[in-house]
mmCIF file of C-alpha atoms in Angstrom:
data_model
loop_
_atom_site.group_PDB
_atom_site.id
_atom_site.type_symbol
_atom_site.label_atom_id
_atom_site.label_comp_id
_atom_site.label_asym_id
_atom_site.label_seq_id
_atom_site.Cartn_x
_atom_site.Cartn_y
_atom_site.Cartn_z
ATOM 1 C CA MET W 1 104.330 77.163 94.687
ATOM 2 C CA PRO W 2 102.192 77.530 97.790
ATOM 3 C CA VAL W 3 104.180 78.148 101.095
ATOM 4 C CA THR W 4 102.848 77.741 104.667
ATOM 5 C CA ASP W 5 104.297 78.231 108.053
ATOM 6 C CA PRO W 6 104.712 75.198 110.218
ATOM 7 C CA GLY W 7 102.234 74.717 113.027
ATOM 8 C CA ASN W 8 99.058 76.687 113.311
ATOM 9 C CA PRO W 9 99.419 80.223 113.773
ATOM 10 C CA GLN W 10 96.000 80.875 115.229
ATOM 11 C CA GLU W 11 97.012 78.588 118.154
ATOM 12 C CA HIS W 12 99.758 81.365 119.047
ATOM 13 C CA GLY W 13 97.179 84.309 118.734
ATOM 14 C CA LEU W 14 98.542 85.089 115.275
ATOM 15 C CA HIS W 15 96.386 86.565 112.526
ATOM 16 C CA THR W 16 96.476 84.538 109.371
ATOM 17 C CA VAL W 17 96.283 85.497 105.625
ATOM 18 C CA SER W 18 92.451 84.564 105.687
ATOM 19 C CA ASP W 19 91.949 87.198 108.138
ATOM 20 C CA VAL W 20 92.976 89.910 105.710
ATOM 21 C CA MET W 21 92.872 88.682 102.297
ATOM 22 C CA THR W 22 90.391 89.869 99.652
ATOM 23 C CA HIS W 23 87.951 87.071 99.003
ATOM 24 C CA THR W 24 86.652 88.566 95.775
ATOM 25 C CA VAL W 25 89.163 87.801 93.271
ATOM 26 C CA VAL W 26 89.474 88.783 89.454
ATOM 27 C CA ALA W 27 91.037 85.982 87.440
ATOM 28 C CA VAL W 28 91.592 84.922 84.003
ATOM 29 C CA GLY W 29 91.890 81.621 82.084
ATOM 30 C CA ARG W 30 94.836 80.208 80.288
ATOM 31 C CA ASN W 31 93.334 81.448 76.837
ATOM 32 C CA ALA W 32 92.315 84.842 77.813
ATOM 33 C CA PRO W 33 93.531 87.336 75.090
ATOM 34 C CA PHE W 34 96.089 90.040 75.731
ATOM 35 C CA LYS W 35 93.604 93.035 75.435
ATOM 36 C CA GLU W 36 91.156 91.165 77.662
ATOM 37 C CA ILE W 37 93.780 90.980 80.424
ATOM 38 C CA VAL W 38 94.557 94.880 79.920
ATOM 39 C CA ARG W 39 90.866 95.677 80.133
ATOM 40 C CA MET W 40 90.264 93.595 83.290
ATOM 41 C CA MET W 41 93.375 95.081 84.953
ATOM 42 C CA GLU W 42 92.208 98.744 84.279
ATOM 43 C CA GLN W 43 88.518 98.050 85.088
ATOM 44 C CA TRP W 44 89.517 96.268 88.601
ATOM 45 C CA LYS W 45 92.468 98.559 89.262
ATOM 46 C CA VAL W 46 94.826 95.648 89.949
ATOM 47 C CA SER W 47 98.441 95.111 88.734
ATOM 48 C CA ALA W 48 98.356 91.300 88.423
ATOM 49 C CA LEU W 49 95.813 88.532 87.663
ATOM 50 C CA PRO W 50 95.958 84.913 88.618
ATOM 51 C CA VAL W 51 95.700 82.393 85.984
ATOM 52 C CA LEU W 52 93.234 79.575 86.424
ATOM 53 C CA GLU W 53 92.778 76.222 85.023
ATOM 54 C CA GLY W 54 89.957 73.470 85.529
ATOM 55 C CA GLU W 55 87.875 73.951 88.707
ATOM 56 C CA GLY W 56 89.952 76.881 89.868
ATOM 57 C CA ARG W 57 93.411 75.852 90.077
ATOM 58 C CA VAL W 58 96.238 78.579 90.074
ATOM 59 C CA ILE W 59 98.707 77.799 87.216
ATOM 60 C CA GLY W 60 100.410 81.126 86.897
ATOM 61 C CA VAL W 61 100.075 84.904 87.359
ATOM 62 C CA VAL W 62 100.084 87.580 84.605
ATOM 63 C CA SER W 63 101.239 90.972 85.739
ATOM 64 C CA GLU W 64 101.781 94.469 84.228
ATOM 65 C CA ALA W 65 105.535 93.472 83.915
ATOM 66 C CA ASP W 66 104.482 90.636 81.763
ATOM 67 C CA LEU W 67 102.580 93.003 79.495
ATOM 68 C CA LEU W 68 105.146 95.725 79.008
ATOM 69 C CA PRO W 69 107.430 94.018 76.759
ATOM 70 C CA LYS W 70 104.854 94.030 73.842
ATOM 71 C CA GLU W 71 105.060 97.999 74.055
ATOM 72 C CA GLU W 72 108.683 98.074 74.737
ATOM 73 C CA PHE W 73 109.685 96.023 71.769
ATOM 74 C CA ARG W 74 106.619 97.180 69.348
ATOM 75 C CA ASP W 75 108.663 99.111 67.020
ATOM 76 C CA SER W 76 112.318 98.349 67.973
ATOM 77 C CA ASP W 77 115.016 95.959 66.400
ATOM 78 C CA PRO W 78 116.959 94.607 69.101
ATOM 79 C CA SER W 79 120.605 93.544 68.430
ATOM 80 C CA ARG W 80 121.575 89.902 68.701
ATOM 81 C CA PHE W 81 123.260 90.567 71.759
ATOM 82 C CA GLU W 82 120.044 91.875 73.339
ATOM 83 C CA GLN W 83 117.975 89.301 71.790
ATOM 84 C CA ARG W 84 120.156 86.674 73.655
ATOM 85 C CA ARG W 85 120.053 88.746 76.823
ATOM 86 C CA ARG W 86 116.304 89.184 76.843
ATOM 87 C CA LEU W 87 114.893 86.003 75.303
ATOM 88 C CA GLU W 88 112.025 85.602 77.907
ATOM 89 C CA ASP W 89 110.946 89.456 77.385
ATOM 90 C CA LEU W 90 111.005 89.167 73.677
ATOM 91 C CA ALA W 91 108.891 85.946 73.973
ATOM 92 C CA LYS W 92 106.226 87.775 75.996
ATOM 93 C CA ALA W 93 106.347 90.593 73.242
ATOM 94 C CA GLY W 94 104.985 88.202 70.880
ATOM 95 C CA ALA W 95 102.599 86.637 73.348
ATOM 96 C CA LEU W 96 98.896 86.638 72.679
ATOM 97 C CA THR W 97 97.318 84.766 75.632
ATOM 98 C CA ALA W 98 97.417 84.568 79.397
ATOM 99 C CA GLY W 99 98.847 81.194 79.126
ATOM 100 C CA GLU W 100 101.898 82.608 76.994
ATOM 101 C CA LEU W 101 102.269 85.606 79.137
ATOM 102 C CA MET W 102 102.048 84.347 82.661
ATOM 103 C CA SER W 103 104.815 83.817 85.122
ATOM 104 C CA ALA W 104 104.615 80.127 85.985
ATOM 105 C CA PRO W 105 104.592 78.332 88.428
ATOM 106 C CA ALA W 106 102.515 80.995 90.479
ATOM 107 C CA ILE W 107 104.155 81.972 93.805
ATOM 108 C CA CYS W 108 100.996 81.529 96.153
ATOM 109 C CA VAL W 109 100.412 81.463 99.775
ATOM 110 C CA HIS W 110 97.993 79.203 102.000
ATOM 111 C CA ALA W 111 95.016 80.798 103.569
ATOM 112 C CA ASP W 112 96.098 79.425 106.968
ATOM 113 C CA ALA W 113 99.667 81.103 106.831
ATOM 114 C CA ALA W 114 100.776 83.700 109.265
ATOM 115 C CA LEU W 115 100.883 87.242 107.998
ATOM 116 C CA PRO W 116 104.736 87.514 108.541
ATOM 117 C CA GLN W 117 105.072 84.446 106.195
ATOM 118 C CA ALA W 118 103.155 86.319 103.412
ATOM 119 C CA ALA W 119 105.111 89.423 103.881
ATOM 120 C CA ARG W 120 108.514 87.716 103.818
ATOM 121 C CA ILE W 121 107.372 86.020 100.471
ATOM 122 C CA MET W 122 106.350 89.271 99.013
ATOM 123 C CA ALA W 123 109.903 90.961 100.065
ATOM 124 C CA VAL W 124 111.992 87.984 98.815
ATOM 125 C CA ARG W 125 110.096 87.547 95.589
ATOM 126 C CA HIS W 126 109.528 91.360 94.897
ATOM 127 C CA VAL W 127 105.955 91.045 94.240
ATOM 128 C CA LYS W 128 102.939 93.321 95.264
ATOM 129 C CA ARG W 129 100.164 90.543 95.496
ATOM 130 C CA LEU W 130 99.932 86.777 96.178
ATOM 131 C CA PRO W 131 97.143 84.418 95.129
ATOM 132 C CA VAL W 132 95.899 82.506 98.215
ATOM 133 C CA THR W 133 95.284 78.863 97.628
ATOM 134 C CA ASP W 134 93.794 75.977 99.815
ATOM 135 C CA ALA W 135 95.711 72.444 100.101
ATOM 136 C CA GLN W 136 94.619 71.401 96.578
ATOM 137 C CA GLY W 137 95.843 74.728 94.825
ATOM 138 C CA LEU W 138 92.529 75.915 94.323
ATOM 139 C CA LEU W 139 92.054 79.698 94.569
ATOM 140 C CA GLN W 140 90.704 81.149 97.736
ATOM 141 C CA GLY W 141 91.493 84.845 97.525
ATOM 142 C CA VAL W 142 94.272 87.452 96.996
ATOM 143 C CA ILE W 143 96.428 89.286 99.682
ATOM 144 C CA SER W 144 98.242 92.534 98.780
ATOM 145 C CA ARG W 145 100.680 94.632 100.642
ATOM 146 C CA SER W 146 97.823 96.946 101.538
ATOM 147 C CA ASP W 147 96.045 93.873 103.351
ATOM 148 C CA LEU W 148 99.106 93.242 105.341
ATOM 149 C CA LEU W 149 98.963 96.733 106.652
ATOM 150 C CA LYS W 150 95.564 96.279 108.041
ATOM 151 C CA VAL W 151 97.050 95.108 111.163
ATOM 152 C CA PHE W 152 98.190 98.465 112.078
ATOM 153 C CA LEU W 153 94.650 99.589 112.084
ATOM 154 C CA ARG W 154 94.018 97.802 115.409
ATOM 155 C CA SER W 155 93.235 100.074 118.357
ATOM 156 C CA ASP W 156 95.605 100.931 120.979
ATOM 157 C CA ALA W 157 93.018 99.494 123.482
ATOM 158 C CA ASP W 158 93.005 96.080 121.521
ATOM 159 C CA ILE W 159 96.854 95.943 121.392
ATOM 160 C CA ALA W 160 96.979 96.686 125.040
ATOM 161 C CA GLU W 161 94.762 94.044 126.006
ATOM 162 C CA GLU W 162 96.605 91.399 123.948
ATOM 163 C CA VAL W 163 99.939 92.458 125.384
ATOM 164 C CA ARG W 164 98.564 92.082 128.956
ATOM 165 C CA ARG W 165 97.109 88.564 128.124
ATOM 166 C CA VAL W 166 99.854 87.152 125.948
ATOM 167 C CA VAL W 167 102.905 88.797 127.292
ATOM 168 C CA VAL W 168 102.651 90.263 130.756
ATOM 169 C CA ASP W 169 100.263 87.511 132.370
ATOM 170 C CA ARG W 170 102.910 84.830 131.030
ATOM 171 C CA VAL W 171 106.256 86.643 131.508
ATOM 172 C CA PHE W 172 105.417 88.656 134.609
ATOM 173 C CA PRO W 173 102.651 86.565 136.505
ATOM 174 C CA GLY W 174 101.034 88.069 139.386
ATOM 175 C CA GLN W 175 103.464 91.238 139.109
ATOM 176 C CA ASP W 176 102.554 94.732 138.926
ATOM 177 C CA VAL W 177 103.346 95.556 135.310
ATOM 178 C CA THR W 178 101.624 98.448 133.573
ATOM 179 C CA VAL W 179 100.877 98.503 129.735
ATOM 180 C CA ASN W 180 100.132 101.725 128.026
ATOM 181 C CA VAL W 181 99.722 101.897 124.212
ATOM 182 C CA GLN W 182 99.810 104.999 122.222
ATOM 183 C CA ASP W 183 99.681 105.161 118.532
ATOM 184 C CA GLY W 184 100.898 101.617 118.422
ATOM 185 C CA VAL W 185 103.803 102.051 120.580
ATOM 186 C CA VAL W 186 103.765 99.796 123.647
ATOM 187 C CA THR W 187 105.307 101.223 127.004
ATOM 188 C CA LEU W 188 105.753 98.676 129.793
ATOM 189 C CA GLY W 189 106.480 99.826 133.414
ATOM 190 C CA GLY W 190 106.392 98.668 136.785
ATOM 191 C CA PRO W 191 108.561 96.459 139.485
ATOM 192 C CA ILE W 192 109.509 93.082 138.353
ATOM 193 C CA ARG W 193 111.152 90.084 139.986
ATOM 194 C CA ASP W 194 113.757 89.156 137.418
ATOM 195 C CA SER W 195 115.037 91.850 134.962
ATOM 196 C CA SER W 196 116.741 89.345 132.753
ATOM 197 C CA PHE W 197 113.042 88.715 131.295
ATOM 198 C CA VAL W 198 112.863 92.333 129.917
ATOM 199 C CA PRO W 199 114.380 91.540 126.434
ATOM 200 C CA VAL W 200 112.004 88.420 126.263
ATOM 201 C CA ALA W 201 109.024 90.669 126.869
ATOM 202 C CA ALA W 202 109.987 93.278 124.593
ATOM 203 C CA ARG W 203 110.555 90.654 121.797
ATOM 204 C CA LEU W 204 106.918 89.088 122.413
ATOM 205 C CA CYS W 205 105.414 92.564 122.455
ATOM 206 C CA ARG W 206 106.972 93.105 118.965
ATOM 207 C CA ALA W 207 105.422 89.975 117.713
ATOM 208 C CA VAL W 208 101.827 91.381 118.581
ATOM 209 C CA GLU W 209 100.285 92.291 115.441
ATOM 210 C CA GLY W 210 99.769 96.139 115.159
ATOM 211 C CA VAL W 211 102.537 96.933 117.391
ATOM 212 C CA VAL W 212 104.772 99.781 115.976
ATOM 213 C CA ASP W 213 107.452 99.849 118.696
ATOM 214 C CA VAL W 214 108.116 98.726 122.458
ATOM 215 C CA VAL W 215 109.444 100.905 125.287
ATOM 216 C CA SER W 216 110.576 98.824 128.025
ATOM 217 C CA ALA W 217 112.899 101.066 130.144
ATOM 218 C CA GLY W 218 110.238 101.656 132.792
ATOM 219 C CA LEU W 219 110.533 98.031 133.931
ATOM 220 C CA ARG W 220 113.048 97.561 136.715
ATOM 221 C CA ALA W 221 113.803 95.013 139.373
ATOM 222 C CA ALA W 222 111.884 95.022 142.411
ATOM 223 C CA GLY W 223 113.342 97.319 145.202
ATOM 224 C CA ALA W 224 115.697 99.135 142.614
ATOM 225 C CA ALA W 225 115.471 102.830 142.640
ATOM 226 C CA GLY W 226 113.320 104.421 139.697
ATOM 227 C CA PRO W 227 114.968 107.042 137.328
#
């Protein structure tokens, strides 16, 4: 179930999933046995593994949550009510292979999707990692929550340069607007011709990857008295 954003994020100066994803991926086949899955998760320190078929097409994902029912119901005798309520978990408690354990279809994201799209899918679907696929559904990598946070490692100088180029030069062309960035917080200041553009500038600044917050109180209409 891959999802992509409309358009090309790179045309708008946005980073895409391919910029931050992990390219070396640990995966299993449909017939991988239960204990092999557990060993691989422990060895590679991951909480989920894509399940592949054929030339590398992602058909599902097996996670720690899929494995836990085997331990939970190992020595229990659930009531009929609980059996009806938790049919899926009980089925996984008796599962032996990745194909029986996996959640399918896999929730994936395309490599050219914008990072906010990947973050949105993770939040809505309550998952920590997403397989990254190409247009044919073949595995390209994996993106995790920690990968999405890499944009906040951008230097203040890099953020300031992008804010000047994609925001100030377009919204306030030819105007003496200053841009200062400290710890990811962008501060805009100086005289401008039309103060109605301030909210637009602030919104565009927040869209720059790595920006933590925007302070635009220093922007004022030309000729207006300063604070």
